[in-house]
Amino acid sequence: MEKVVKFYSRDLALRSAAAVTTELVRNVTATQDTSPPATIALGRLITAAVLMAAQQKDGQRIGIRVMGDGPLGELFVDASFEGKARGYVQNPQADVPLKNGQVDVGAAVGKGVIAVTRTLPFQKAPQQGIVPLVTGEISADLAAYFRQSQQTPSMIALTVSLDKDGLVTAAGGVLTELMPGASEEVLQTLENKAAAGIKLSHLLTQKAPELRMAQAFSHQDDLVAMDHPHPVMFFCPCSMERVERTLTLLGRATLAEMVLKAEPVLVNCEFCQKEYSVLPPRLRELLTELEK
Ligand SMILES: [Zn+2]
């Protein structure tokens, strides 16, 4: 069972969230049938959402939308505090040439913006922050978002490794947040560590990978683990009820047109690819309800 492990440093200067997300990334990318750059981009993004959501409160969700002009098109992921995550890529099969033997995620995503949305239960307007994409490699783009939107410095490191057939061998990441009042020295140490280009993928194969990752982005090794007892899993909350609600939102005229066609309406969930078929008698009922 994969889960987010949360830590704080003994001196209370920082807190972090780390997770191995190999199974999650395998599941979401298999569902989307992604090319190598799409697998890495979506894998990094969903890992980030899971880590960021784990640092929120009960019932809160984090959504991250990447709108780039590269061949992948739009990417979207969302994750809950409780570890349920899903995501999609607009053009999952799109591919780009390798760059220095590496999958060129930045070119596949392109230039554009990244938007992070925080949804609280029972709150109508979610909080949103948008920043321009820096590299399209996801980690640097989120770093830019953190710099602009948060009072305390945060760092995120994400990794998705593929084998020669493009299948996910390992995935994971760590989010480190300085607590208010942390010294300049702590920040400097973290920035030096980040600049040294630590290879997270090596840490994933070690014992207690979450602790190793958190230590790699901490000024001290003395980290205290906190309980976050929620399994990380690929989960899509779509249902026939939601599909019907969406059809109703299209309005009377569109619904009436569907009824007149007398054919089942097929709706594909873009997250989990589940297909829903709404039959003509039910369409008629929905129209009648709407006209009431
Ligand atoms: Zn679904």
PDB file of C-alpha atoms and ligand atoms in Angstrom:
ATOM      1  CA  MET A   1       0.000   0.000   0.000  1.00  0.00           C
ATOM      2  CA  GLU A   2       1.452   3.368  -1.013  1.00  0.00           C
ATOM      3  CA  LYS A   3       0.976   6.304   1.312  1.00  0.00           C
ATOM      4  CA  VAL A   4       2.311   9.744   2.054  1.00  0.00           C
ATOM      5  CA  VAL A   5       4.685   9.887   5.011  1.00  0.00           C
ATOM      6  CA  LYS A   6       4.839  13.277   6.698  1.00  0.00           C
ATOM      7  CA  PHE A   7       7.745  14.529   8.764  1.00  0.00           C
ATOM      8  CA  TYR A   8       8.854  17.533  10.716  1.00  0.00           C
ATOM      9  CA  SER A   9      12.386  18.409  11.732  1.00  0.00           C
ATOM     10  CA  ARG A  10      13.187  18.120  15.438  1.00  0.00           C
ATOM     11  CA  ASP A  11      13.930  21.873  15.575  1.00  0.00           C
ATOM     12  CA  LEU A  12      10.536  22.638  13.928  1.00  0.00           C
ATOM     13  CA  ALA A  13      12.179  24.579  11.105  1.00  0.00           C
ATOM     14  CA  LEU A  14      10.473  22.588   8.368  1.00  0.00           C
ATOM     15  CA  ARG A  15       7.914  19.947   7.527  1.00  0.00           C
ATOM     16  CA  SER A  16       7.858  17.577   4.587  1.00  0.00           C
ATOM     17  CA  ALA A  17       5.660  15.058   2.818  1.00  0.00           C
ATOM     18  CA  ALA A  18       7.217  12.200   0.865  1.00  0.00           C
ATOM     19  CA  ALA A  19       5.716   9.308  -1.070  1.00  0.00           C
ATOM     20  CA  VAL A  20       6.528   6.455  -3.373  1.00  0.00           C
ATOM     21  CA  THR A  21       3.850   6.618  -6.075  1.00  0.00           C
ATOM     22  CA  THR A  22       4.951   3.882  -8.481  1.00  0.00           C
ATOM     23  CA  GLU A  23       1.627   1.995  -8.444  1.00  0.00           C
ATOM     24  CA  LEU A  24      -0.434   5.177  -8.649  1.00  0.00           C
ATOM     25  CA  VAL A  25       1.525   6.426 -11.655  1.00  0.00           C
ATOM     26  CA  ARG A  26       1.337   2.996 -13.325  1.00  0.00           C
ATOM     27  CA  ASN A  27      -2.435   2.942 -12.867  1.00  0.00           C
ATOM     28  CA  VAL A  28      -3.177   6.445 -14.069  1.00  0.00           C
ATOM     29  CA  THR A  29      -0.856   6.231 -17.076  1.00  0.00           C
ATOM     30  CA  ALA A  30      -2.100   2.767 -18.069  1.00  0.00           C
ATOM     31  CA  THR A  31      -5.669   4.085 -18.002  1.00  0.00           C
ATOM     32  CA  GLN A  32      -4.659   7.021 -20.204  1.00  0.00           C
ATOM     33  CA  ASP A  33      -2.417   4.828 -22.429  1.00  0.00           C
ATOM     34  CA  THR A  34       0.360   7.420 -22.397  1.00  0.00           C
ATOM     35  CA  SER A  35       3.528   7.931 -24.445  1.00  0.00           C
ATOM     36  CA  PRO A  36       6.841   8.277 -22.501  1.00  0.00           C
ATOM     37  CA  PRO A  37       6.720  12.102 -22.177  1.00  0.00           C
ATOM     38  CA  ALA A  38       3.033  11.955 -21.219  1.00  0.00           C
ATOM     39  CA  THR A  39       3.795   9.247 -18.635  1.00  0.00           C
ATOM     40  CA  ILE A  40       6.529  11.336 -17.009  1.00  0.00           C
ATOM     41  CA  ALA A  41       4.608  14.627 -17.099  1.00  0.00           C
ATOM     42  CA  LEU A  42       1.390  13.097 -15.740  1.00  0.00           C
ATOM     43  CA  GLY A  43       3.325  10.990 -13.202  1.00  0.00           C
ATOM     44  CA  ARG A  44       5.184  13.993 -11.813  1.00  0.00           C
ATOM     45  CA  LEU A  45       2.026  16.069 -11.726  1.00  0.00           C
ATOM     46  CA  ILE A  46      -0.123  13.505  -9.917  1.00  0.00           C
ATOM     47  CA  THR A  47       2.689  12.864  -7.401  1.00  0.00           C
ATOM     48  CA  ALA A  48       2.860  16.605  -6.732  1.00  0.00           C
ATOM     49  CA  ALA A  49      -0.906  16.827  -6.217  1.00  0.00           C
ATOM     50  CA  VAL A  50      -0.862  13.904  -3.764  1.00  0.00           C
ATOM     51  CA  LEU A  51       1.955  15.495  -1.720  1.00  0.00           C
ATOM     52  CA  MET A  52       0.392  18.964  -1.722  1.00  0.00           C
ATOM     53  CA  ALA A  53      -3.052  17.595  -0.791  1.00  0.00           C
ATOM     54  CA  ALA A  54      -1.572  15.622   2.129  1.00  0.00           C
ATOM     55  CA  GLN A  55      -0.365  18.925   3.626  1.00  0.00           C
ATOM     56  CA  GLN A  56      -3.919  20.359   3.599  1.00  0.00           C
ATOM     57  CA  LYS A  57      -6.771  19.434   5.929  1.00  0.00           C
ATOM     58  CA  ASP A  58      -9.539  16.798   5.950  1.00  0.00           C
ATOM     59  CA  GLY A  59     -11.730  16.959   2.886  1.00  0.00           C
ATOM     60  CA  GLN A  60      -9.597  19.464   0.995  1.00  0.00           C
ATOM     61  CA  ARG A  61      -8.477  18.876  -2.566  1.00  0.00           C
ATOM     62  CA  ILE A  62      -5.657  20.116  -4.764  1.00  0.00           C
ATOM     63  CA  GLY A  63      -6.172  20.407  -8.511  1.00  0.00           C
ATOM     64  CA  ILE A  64      -3.307  21.228 -10.877  1.00  0.00           C
ATOM     65  CA  ARG A  65      -3.910  22.183 -14.486  1.00  0.00           C
ATOM     66  CA  VAL A  66      -1.073  22.610 -16.971  1.00  0.00           C
ATOM     67  CA  MET A  67      -1.997  24.489 -20.132  1.00  0.00           C
ATOM     68  CA  GLY A  68       0.984  24.340 -22.470  1.00  0.00           C
ATOM     69  CA  ASP A  69       1.255  24.774 -26.226  1.00  0.00           C
ATOM     70  CA  GLY A  70       3.253  21.528 -26.638  1.00  0.00           C
ATOM     71  CA  PRO A  71       1.927  18.353 -28.309  1.00  0.00           C
ATOM     72  CA  LEU A  72       0.565  16.882 -25.045  1.00  0.00           C
ATOM     73  CA  GLY A  73      -2.074  19.633 -24.825  1.00  0.00           C
ATOM     74  CA  GLU A  74      -3.679  20.174 -21.446  1.00  0.00           C
ATOM     75  CA  LEU A  75      -2.925  18.072 -18.362  1.00  0.00           C
ATOM     76  CA  PHE A  76      -5.064  17.966 -15.247  1.00  0.00           C
ATOM     77  CA  VAL A  77      -4.747  16.109 -11.967  1.00  0.00           C
ATOM     78  CA  ASP A  78      -6.502  16.298  -8.659  1.00  0.00           C
ATOM     79  CA  ALA A  79      -5.913  14.665  -5.310  1.00  0.00           C
ATOM     80  CA  SER A  80      -7.604  14.710  -1.927  1.00  0.00           C
ATOM     81  CA  PHE A  81      -6.125  14.975   1.556  1.00  0.00           C
ATOM     82  CA  GLU A  82      -7.269  11.362   1.906  1.00  0.00           C
ATOM     83  CA  GLY A  83      -4.972  10.203  -0.933  1.00  0.00           C
ATOM     84  CA  LYS A  84      -7.454   9.684  -3.762  1.00  0.00           C
ATOM     85  CA  ALA A  85      -6.025  10.947  -7.035  1.00  0.00           C
ATOM     86  CA  ARG A  86      -6.850  11.010 -10.731  1.00  0.00           C
ATOM     87  CA  GLY A  87      -5.611  12.749 -13.853  1.00  0.00           C
ATOM     88  CA  TYR A  88      -5.691  13.032 -17.614  1.00  0.00           C
ATOM     89  CA  VAL A  89      -3.670  14.216 -20.576  1.00  0.00           C
ATOM     90  CA  GLN A  90      -5.437  15.741 -23.551  1.00  0.00           C
ATOM     91  CA  ASN A  91      -3.172  14.024 -26.130  1.00  0.00           C
ATOM     92  CA  PRO A  92      -1.794  11.023 -24.241  1.00  0.00           C
ATOM     93  CA  GLN A  93      -0.144   9.446 -27.313  1.00  0.00           C
ATOM     94  CA  ALA A  94       1.768  12.566 -28.378  1.00  0.00           C
ATOM     95  CA  ASP A  95       5.520  12.066 -28.446  1.00  0.00           C
ATOM     96  CA  VAL A  96       8.621  14.210 -29.002  1.00  0.00           C
ATOM     97  CA  PRO A  97      12.224  13.357 -30.021  1.00  0.00           C
ATOM     98  CA  LEU A  98      14.706  12.558 -27.236  1.00  0.00           C
ATOM     99  CA  LYS A  99      17.019  15.330 -26.075  1.00  0.00           C
ATOM    100  CA  ASN A 100      20.534  14.166 -25.109  1.00  0.00           C
ATOM    101  CA  GLY A 101      19.098  10.662 -24.755  1.00  0.00           C
ATOM    102  CA  GLN A 102      16.443  11.845 -22.280  1.00  0.00           C
ATOM    103  CA  VAL A 103      12.674  12.133 -22.624  1.00  0.00           C
ATOM    104  CA  ASP A 104      12.073  15.825 -23.341  1.00  0.00           C
ATOM    105  CA  VAL A 105       9.128  16.536 -21.052  1.00  0.00           C
ATOM    106  CA  GLY A 106       9.585  20.316 -21.374  1.00  0.00           C
ATOM    107  CA  ALA A 107       9.165  20.212 -25.151  1.00  0.00           C
ATOM    108  CA  ALA A 108       6.153  17.910 -24.849  1.00  0.00           C
ATOM    109  CA  VAL A 109       4.414  20.310 -22.443  1.00  0.00           C
ATOM    110  CA  GLY A 110       5.545  23.534 -24.143  1.00  0.00           C
ATOM    111  CA  LYS A 111       5.016  27.096 -23.009  1.00  0.00           C
ATOM    112  CA  GLY A 112       1.947  28.279 -21.136  1.00  0.00           C
ATOM    113  CA  VAL A 113       0.665  28.406 -17.580  1.00  0.00           C
ATOM    114  CA  ILE A 114       0.214  26.187 -14.558  1.00  0.00           C
ATOM    115  CA  ALA A 115      -2.795  26.716 -12.293  1.00  0.00           C
ATOM    116  CA  VAL A 116      -3.172  25.300  -8.809  1.00  0.00           C
ATOM    117  CA  THR A 117      -6.607  25.159  -7.211  1.00  0.00           C
ATOM    118  CA  ARG A 118      -7.309  24.451  -3.583  1.00  0.00           C
ATOM    119  CA  THR A 119     -10.860  23.364  -2.873  1.00  0.00           C
ATOM    120  CA  LEU A 120     -12.240  23.366   0.627  1.00  0.00           C
ATOM    121  CA  PRO A 121     -15.450  21.504   1.435  1.00  0.00           C
ATOM    122  CA  PHE A 122     -18.552  23.716   1.693  1.00  0.00           C
ATOM    123  CA  GLN A 123     -16.746  26.640   0.092  1.00  0.00           C
ATOM    124  CA  LYS A 124     -18.145  27.916  -3.176  1.00  0.00           C
ATOM    125  CA  ALA A 125     -15.096  29.686  -4.607  1.00  0.00           C
ATOM    126  CA  PRO A 126     -11.882  27.671  -4.583  1.00  0.00           C
ATOM    127  CA  GLN A 127      -8.548  29.455  -4.170  1.00  0.00           C
ATOM    128  CA  GLN A 128      -6.528  29.553  -7.350  1.00  0.00           C
ATOM    129  CA  GLY A 129      -3.024  30.648  -8.275  1.00  0.00           C
ATOM    130  CA  ILE A 130      -1.663  30.806 -11.823  1.00  0.00           C
ATOM    131  CA  VAL A 131       1.938  31.292 -12.938  1.00  0.00           C
ATOM    132  CA  PRO A 132       3.694  30.979 -16.304  1.00  0.00           C
ATOM    133  CA  LEU A 133       5.436  27.674 -16.998  1.00  0.00           C
ATOM    134  CA  VAL A 134       9.211  27.969 -16.504  1.00  0.00           C
ATOM    135  CA  THR A 135      10.509  24.767 -18.111  1.00  0.00           C
ATOM    136  CA  GLY A 136       7.430  22.565 -18.557  1.00  0.00           C
ATOM    137  CA  GLU A 137       9.274  19.889 -16.538  1.00  0.00           C
ATOM    138  CA  ILE A 138       6.700  20.316 -13.702  1.00  0.00           C
ATOM    139  CA  SER A 139       9.039  20.591 -10.643  1.00  0.00           C
ATOM    140  CA  ALA A 140      10.488  23.969 -11.660  1.00  0.00           C
ATOM    141  CA  ASP A 141       7.026  25.183 -12.658  1.00  0.00           C
ATOM    142  CA  LEU A 142       5.574  24.304  -9.266  1.00  0.00           C
ATOM    143  CA  ALA A 143       8.584  25.919  -7.587  1.00  0.00           C
ATOM    144  CA  ALA A 144       7.646  29.147  -9.377  1.00  0.00           C
ATOM    145  CA  TYR A 145       4.075  28.773  -8.149  1.00  0.00           C
ATOM    146  CA  PHE A 146       5.281  28.298  -4.551  1.00  0.00           C
ATOM    147  CA  ARG A 147       7.502  31.381  -4.790  1.00  0.00           C
ATOM    148  CA  GLN A 148       4.617  33.521  -5.927  1.00  0.00           C
ATOM    149  CA  SER A 149       1.793  32.221  -3.789  1.00  0.00           C
ATOM    150  CA  GLN A 150       3.163  31.165  -0.425  1.00  0.00           C
ATOM    151  CA  GLN A 151       4.590  33.145   2.417  1.00  0.00           C
ATOM    152  CA  THR A 152       7.055  30.440   3.447  1.00  0.00           C
ATOM    153  CA  PRO A 153       9.541  28.908   0.992  1.00  0.00           C
ATOM    154  CA  SER A 154       8.645  25.445  -0.341  1.00  0.00           C
ATOM    155  CA  MET A 155      10.528  22.978  -2.498  1.00  0.00           C
ATOM    156  CA  ILE A 156       9.309  20.040  -4.477  1.00  0.00           C
ATOM    157  CA  ALA A 157      11.282  17.224  -6.113  1.00  0.00           C
ATOM    158  CA  LEU A 158       9.570  14.647  -8.314  1.00  0.00           C
ATOM    159  CA  THR A 159      10.781  11.611 -10.190  1.00  0.00           C
ATOM    160  CA  VAL A 160       9.329   9.092 -12.645  1.00  0.00           C
ATOM    161  CA  SER A 161      11.652   6.439 -14.101  1.00  0.00           C
ATOM    162  CA  LEU A 162      10.815   4.369 -17.169  1.00  0.00           C
ATOM    163  CA  ASP A 163      12.328   1.208 -18.611  1.00  0.00           C
ATOM    164  CA  LYS A 164      13.278   0.933 -22.296  1.00  0.00           C
ATOM    165  CA  ASP A 165       9.697  -0.011 -23.200  1.00  0.00           C
ATOM    166  CA  GLY A 166       8.370   3.148 -21.566  1.00  0.00           C
ATOM    167  CA  LEU A 167       6.891   1.349 -18.554  1.00  0.00           C
ATOM    168  CA  VAL A 168       7.089   2.953 -15.110  1.00  0.00           C
ATOM    169  CA  THR A 169       9.772   1.351 -12.912  1.00  0.00           C
ATOM    170  CA  ALA A 170       9.636   3.839 -10.033  1.00  0.00           C
ATOM    171  CA  ALA A 171       7.963   7.108  -9.104  1.00  0.00           C
ATOM    172  CA  GLY A 172       7.881   9.341  -6.084  1.00  0.00           C
ATOM    173  CA  GLY A 173       8.552  12.751  -4.677  1.00  0.00           C
ATOM    174  CA  VAL A 174       9.030  14.992  -1.709  1.00  0.00           C
ATOM    175  CA  LEU A 175       7.579  18.364  -0.747  1.00  0.00           C
ATOM    176  CA  THR A 176       9.475  20.421   1.839  1.00  0.00           C
ATOM    177  CA  GLU A 177       8.022  23.525   3.452  1.00  0.00           C
ATOM    178  CA  LEU A 178       9.853  25.870   5.767  1.00  0.00           C
ATOM    179  CA  MET A 179       7.894  26.833   8.857  1.00  0.00           C
ATOM    180  CA  PRO A 180       7.382  30.527   9.654  1.00  0.00           C
ATOM    181  CA  GLY A 181      10.419  31.856  11.470  1.00  0.00           C
ATOM    182  CA  ALA A 182      12.885  29.336  10.021  1.00  0.00           C
ATOM    183  CA  SER A 183      16.348  30.868   9.789  1.00  0.00           C
ATOM    184  CA  GLU A 184      18.070  32.081   6.639  1.00  0.00           C
ATOM    185  CA  GLU A 185      20.683  29.396   7.287  1.00  0.00           C
ATOM    186  CA  VAL A 186      18.125  26.587   6.940  1.00  0.00           C
ATOM    187  CA  LEU A 187      16.896  28.049   3.673  1.00  0.00           C
ATOM    188  CA  GLN A 188      20.465  28.361   2.383  1.00  0.00           C
ATOM    189  CA  THR A 189      21.256  24.725   3.234  1.00  0.00           C
ATOM    190  CA  LEU A 190      18.120  23.574   1.409  1.00  0.00           C
ATOM    191  CA  GLU A 191      18.864  25.676  -1.637  1.00  0.00           C
ATOM    192  CA  ASN A 192      22.408  24.286  -1.765  1.00  0.00           C
ATOM    193  CA  LYS A 193      21.080  20.746  -1.550  1.00  0.00           C
ATOM    194  CA  ALA A 194      18.538  21.411  -4.285  1.00  0.00           C
ATOM    195  CA  ALA A 195      21.214  22.996  -6.478  1.00  0.00           C
ATOM    196  CA  ALA A 196      23.425  19.929  -6.031  1.00  0.00           C
ATOM    197  CA  GLY A 197      20.861  18.003  -8.106  1.00  0.00           C
ATOM    198  CA  ILE A 198      20.107  15.059  -5.823  1.00  0.00           C
ATOM    199  CA  LYS A 199      18.939  12.025  -7.807  1.00  0.00           C
ATOM    200  CA  LEU A 200      15.670  11.032  -6.166  1.00  0.00           C
ATOM    201  CA  SER A 201      15.397   7.907  -8.320  1.00  0.00           C
ATOM    202  CA  HIS A 202      18.360   6.365  -6.413  1.00  0.00           C
ATOM    203  CA  LEU A 203      16.662   7.007  -3.082  1.00  0.00           C
ATOM    204  CA  LEU A 204      13.498   5.187  -4.170  1.00  0.00           C
ATOM    205  CA  THR A 205      15.312   1.844  -4.232  1.00  0.00           C
ATOM    206  CA  GLN A 206      16.687   2.213  -0.697  1.00  0.00           C
ATOM    207  CA  LYS A 207      15.185   1.138   2.595  1.00  0.00           C
ATOM    208  CA  ALA A 208      12.674   3.680   4.035  1.00  0.00           C
ATOM    209  CA  PRO A 209      12.632   5.678   0.778  1.00  0.00           C
ATOM    210  CA  GLU A 210      10.238   8.301   2.166  1.00  0.00           C
ATOM    211  CA  LEU A 211      12.621   9.154   5.007  1.00  0.00           C
ATOM    212  CA  ARG A 212      15.605   9.181   2.624  1.00  0.00           C
ATOM    213  CA  MET A 213      13.831  11.585   0.289  1.00  0.00           C
ATOM    214  CA  ALA A 214      12.760  13.851   3.140  1.00  0.00           C
ATOM    215  CA  GLN A 215      16.307  13.875   4.529  1.00  0.00           C
ATOM    216  CA  ALA A 216      17.715  14.714   1.114  1.00  0.00           C
ATOM    217  CA  PHE A 217      15.715  17.958   1.282  1.00  0.00           C
ATOM    218  CA  SER A 218      16.179  18.819   4.931  1.00  0.00           C
ATOM    219  CA  HIS A 219      18.898  20.735   6.772  1.00  0.00           C
ATOM    220  CA  GLN A 220      19.044  17.975   9.404  1.00  0.00           C
ATOM    221  CA  ASP A 221      18.588  14.183   9.355  1.00  0.00           C
ATOM    222  CA  ASP A 222      16.664  14.148  12.629  1.00  0.00           C
ATOM    223  CA  LEU A 223      13.129  13.982  11.247  1.00  0.00           C
ATOM    224  CA  VAL A 224      10.056  12.900  13.170  1.00  0.00           C
ATOM    225  CA  ALA A 225       7.478  10.888  11.217  1.00  0.00           C
ATOM    226  CA  MET A 226       3.806  11.814  11.562  1.00  0.00           C
ATOM    227  CA  ASP A 227       0.907   9.497  10.945  1.00  0.00           C
ATOM    228  CA  HIS A 228      -1.036  10.099   7.722  1.00  0.00           C
ATOM    229  CA  PRO A 229      -3.008   6.853   7.523  1.00  0.00           C
ATOM    230  CA  HIS A 230      -4.520   7.282   4.057  1.00  0.00           C
ATOM    231  CA  PRO A 231      -3.601   4.944   1.211  1.00  0.00           C
ATOM    232  CA  VAL A 232      -2.652   6.721  -1.986  1.00  0.00           C
ATOM    233  CA  MET A 233      -4.805   5.396  -4.788  1.00  0.00           C
ATOM    234  CA  PHE A 234      -6.099   6.069  -8.256  1.00  0.00           C
ATOM    235  CA  PHE A 235      -9.760   6.823  -7.788  1.00  0.00           C
ATOM    236  CA  CYS A 236     -12.329   8.467 -10.020  1.00  0.00           C
ATOM    237  CA  PRO A 237     -15.584   9.628  -8.397  1.00  0.00           C
ATOM    238  CA  CYS A 238     -17.540   9.620 -11.658  1.00  0.00           C
ATOM    239  CA  SER A 239     -21.016   8.036 -11.634  1.00  0.00           C
ATOM    240  CA  MET A 240     -24.178   7.833 -13.723  1.00  0.00           C
ATOM    241  CA  GLU A 241     -25.698  10.432 -11.415  1.00  0.00           C
ATOM    242  CA  ARG A 242     -22.906  12.895 -12.220  1.00  0.00           C
ATOM    243  CA  VAL A 243     -23.210  12.176 -15.931  1.00  0.00           C
ATOM    244  CA  GLU A 244     -26.953  12.894 -15.790  1.00  0.00           C
ATOM    245  CA  ARG A 245     -26.313  16.105 -13.874  1.00  0.00           C
ATOM    246  CA  THR A 246     -23.840  17.195 -16.547  1.00  0.00           C
ATOM    247  CA  LEU A 247     -26.387  16.475 -19.290  1.00  0.00           C
ATOM    248  CA  THR A 248     -28.982  18.523 -17.418  1.00  0.00           C
ATOM    249  CA  LEU A 249     -26.523  21.418 -17.211  1.00  0.00           C
ATOM    250  CA  LEU A 250     -26.373  21.503 -21.015  1.00  0.00           C
ATOM    251  CA  GLY A 251     -29.837  23.053 -20.898  1.00  0.00           C
ATOM    252  CA  ARG A 252     -33.331  22.341 -22.122  1.00  0.00           C
ATOM    253  CA  ALA A 253     -32.741  22.877 -25.838  1.00  0.00           C
ATOM    254  CA  THR A 254     -29.766  20.515 -26.052  1.00  0.00           C
ATOM    255  CA  LEU A 255     -31.501  17.882 -23.973  1.00  0.00           C
ATOM    256  CA  ALA A 256     -34.642  18.149 -26.108  1.00  0.00           C
ATOM    257  CA  GLU A 257     -32.518  17.620 -29.213  1.00  0.00           C
ATOM    258  CA  MET A 258     -31.088  14.453 -27.672  1.00  0.00           C
ATOM    259  CA  VAL A 259     -34.565  13.156 -26.864  1.00  0.00           C
ATOM    260  CA  LEU A 260     -35.714  13.802 -30.448  1.00  0.00           C
ATOM    261  CA  LYS A 261     -32.747  11.868 -31.836  1.00  0.00           C
ATOM    262  CA  ALA A 262     -34.038   8.811 -29.920  1.00  0.00           C
ATOM    263  CA  GLU A 263     -30.540   7.367 -29.537  1.00  0.00           C
ATOM    264  CA  PRO A 264     -28.543   6.549 -26.409  1.00  0.00           C
ATOM    265  CA  VAL A 265     -26.135   9.323 -25.411  1.00  0.00           C
ATOM    266  CA  LEU A 266     -22.627   7.969 -24.787  1.00  0.00           C
ATOM    267  CA  VAL A 267     -20.405   9.790 -22.314  1.00  0.00           C
ATOM    268  CA  ASN A 268     -16.786   8.778 -21.736  1.00  0.00           C
ATOM    269  CA  CYS A 269     -15.112   9.753 -18.467  1.00  0.00           C
ATOM    270  CA  GLU A 270     -11.840  11.410 -19.445  1.00  0.00           C
ATOM    271  CA  PHE A 271     -10.197  10.353 -16.168  1.00  0.00           C
ATOM    272  CA  CYS A 272     -10.976   6.628 -15.944  1.00  0.00           C
ATOM    273  CA  GLN A 273     -12.305   5.975 -19.483  1.00  0.00           C
ATOM    274  CA  LYS A 274     -15.493   4.445 -18.109  1.00  0.00           C
ATOM    275  CA  GLU A 275     -18.312   4.654 -20.639  1.00  0.00           C
ATOM    276  CA  TYR A 276     -21.819   5.701 -19.644  1.00  0.00           C
ATOM    277  CA  SER A 277     -24.841   5.241 -21.842  1.00  0.00           C
ATOM    278  CA  VAL A 278     -27.960   7.272 -21.125  1.00  0.00           C
ATOM    279  CA  LEU A 279     -30.957   5.683 -22.838  1.00  0.00           C
ATOM    280  CA  PRO A 280     -33.724   7.675 -24.556  1.00  0.00           C
ATOM    281  CA  PRO A 281     -36.432   6.981 -21.904  1.00  0.00           C
ATOM    282  CA  ARG A 282     -34.099   8.317 -19.216  1.00  0.00           C
ATOM    283  CA  LEU A 283     -33.253  11.357 -21.352  1.00  0.00           C
ATOM    284  CA  ARG A 284     -36.973  12.082 -21.564  1.00  0.00           C
ATOM    285  CA  GLU A 285     -37.266  11.839 -17.770  1.00  0.00           C
ATOM    286  CA  LEU A 286     -34.345  14.236 -17.309  1.00  0.00           C
ATOM    287  CA  LEU A 287     -36.002  16.720 -19.653  1.00  0.00           C
ATOM    288  CA  THR A 288     -39.299  16.429 -17.791  1.00  0.00           C
ATOM    289  CA  GLU A 289     -37.532  17.023 -14.460  1.00  0.00           C
ATOM    290  CA  LEU A 290     -35.782  20.045 -15.903  1.00  0.00           C
ATOM    291  CA  GLU A 291     -39.055  21.529 -17.146  1.00  0.00           C
ATOM    292  CA  LYS A 292     -40.707  21.242 -13.739  1.00  0.00           C
TER     293      LYS A 292
HETATM  294 ZN    ZN B   1     -14.267   8.360 -14.176  1.00  0.00          ZN
END
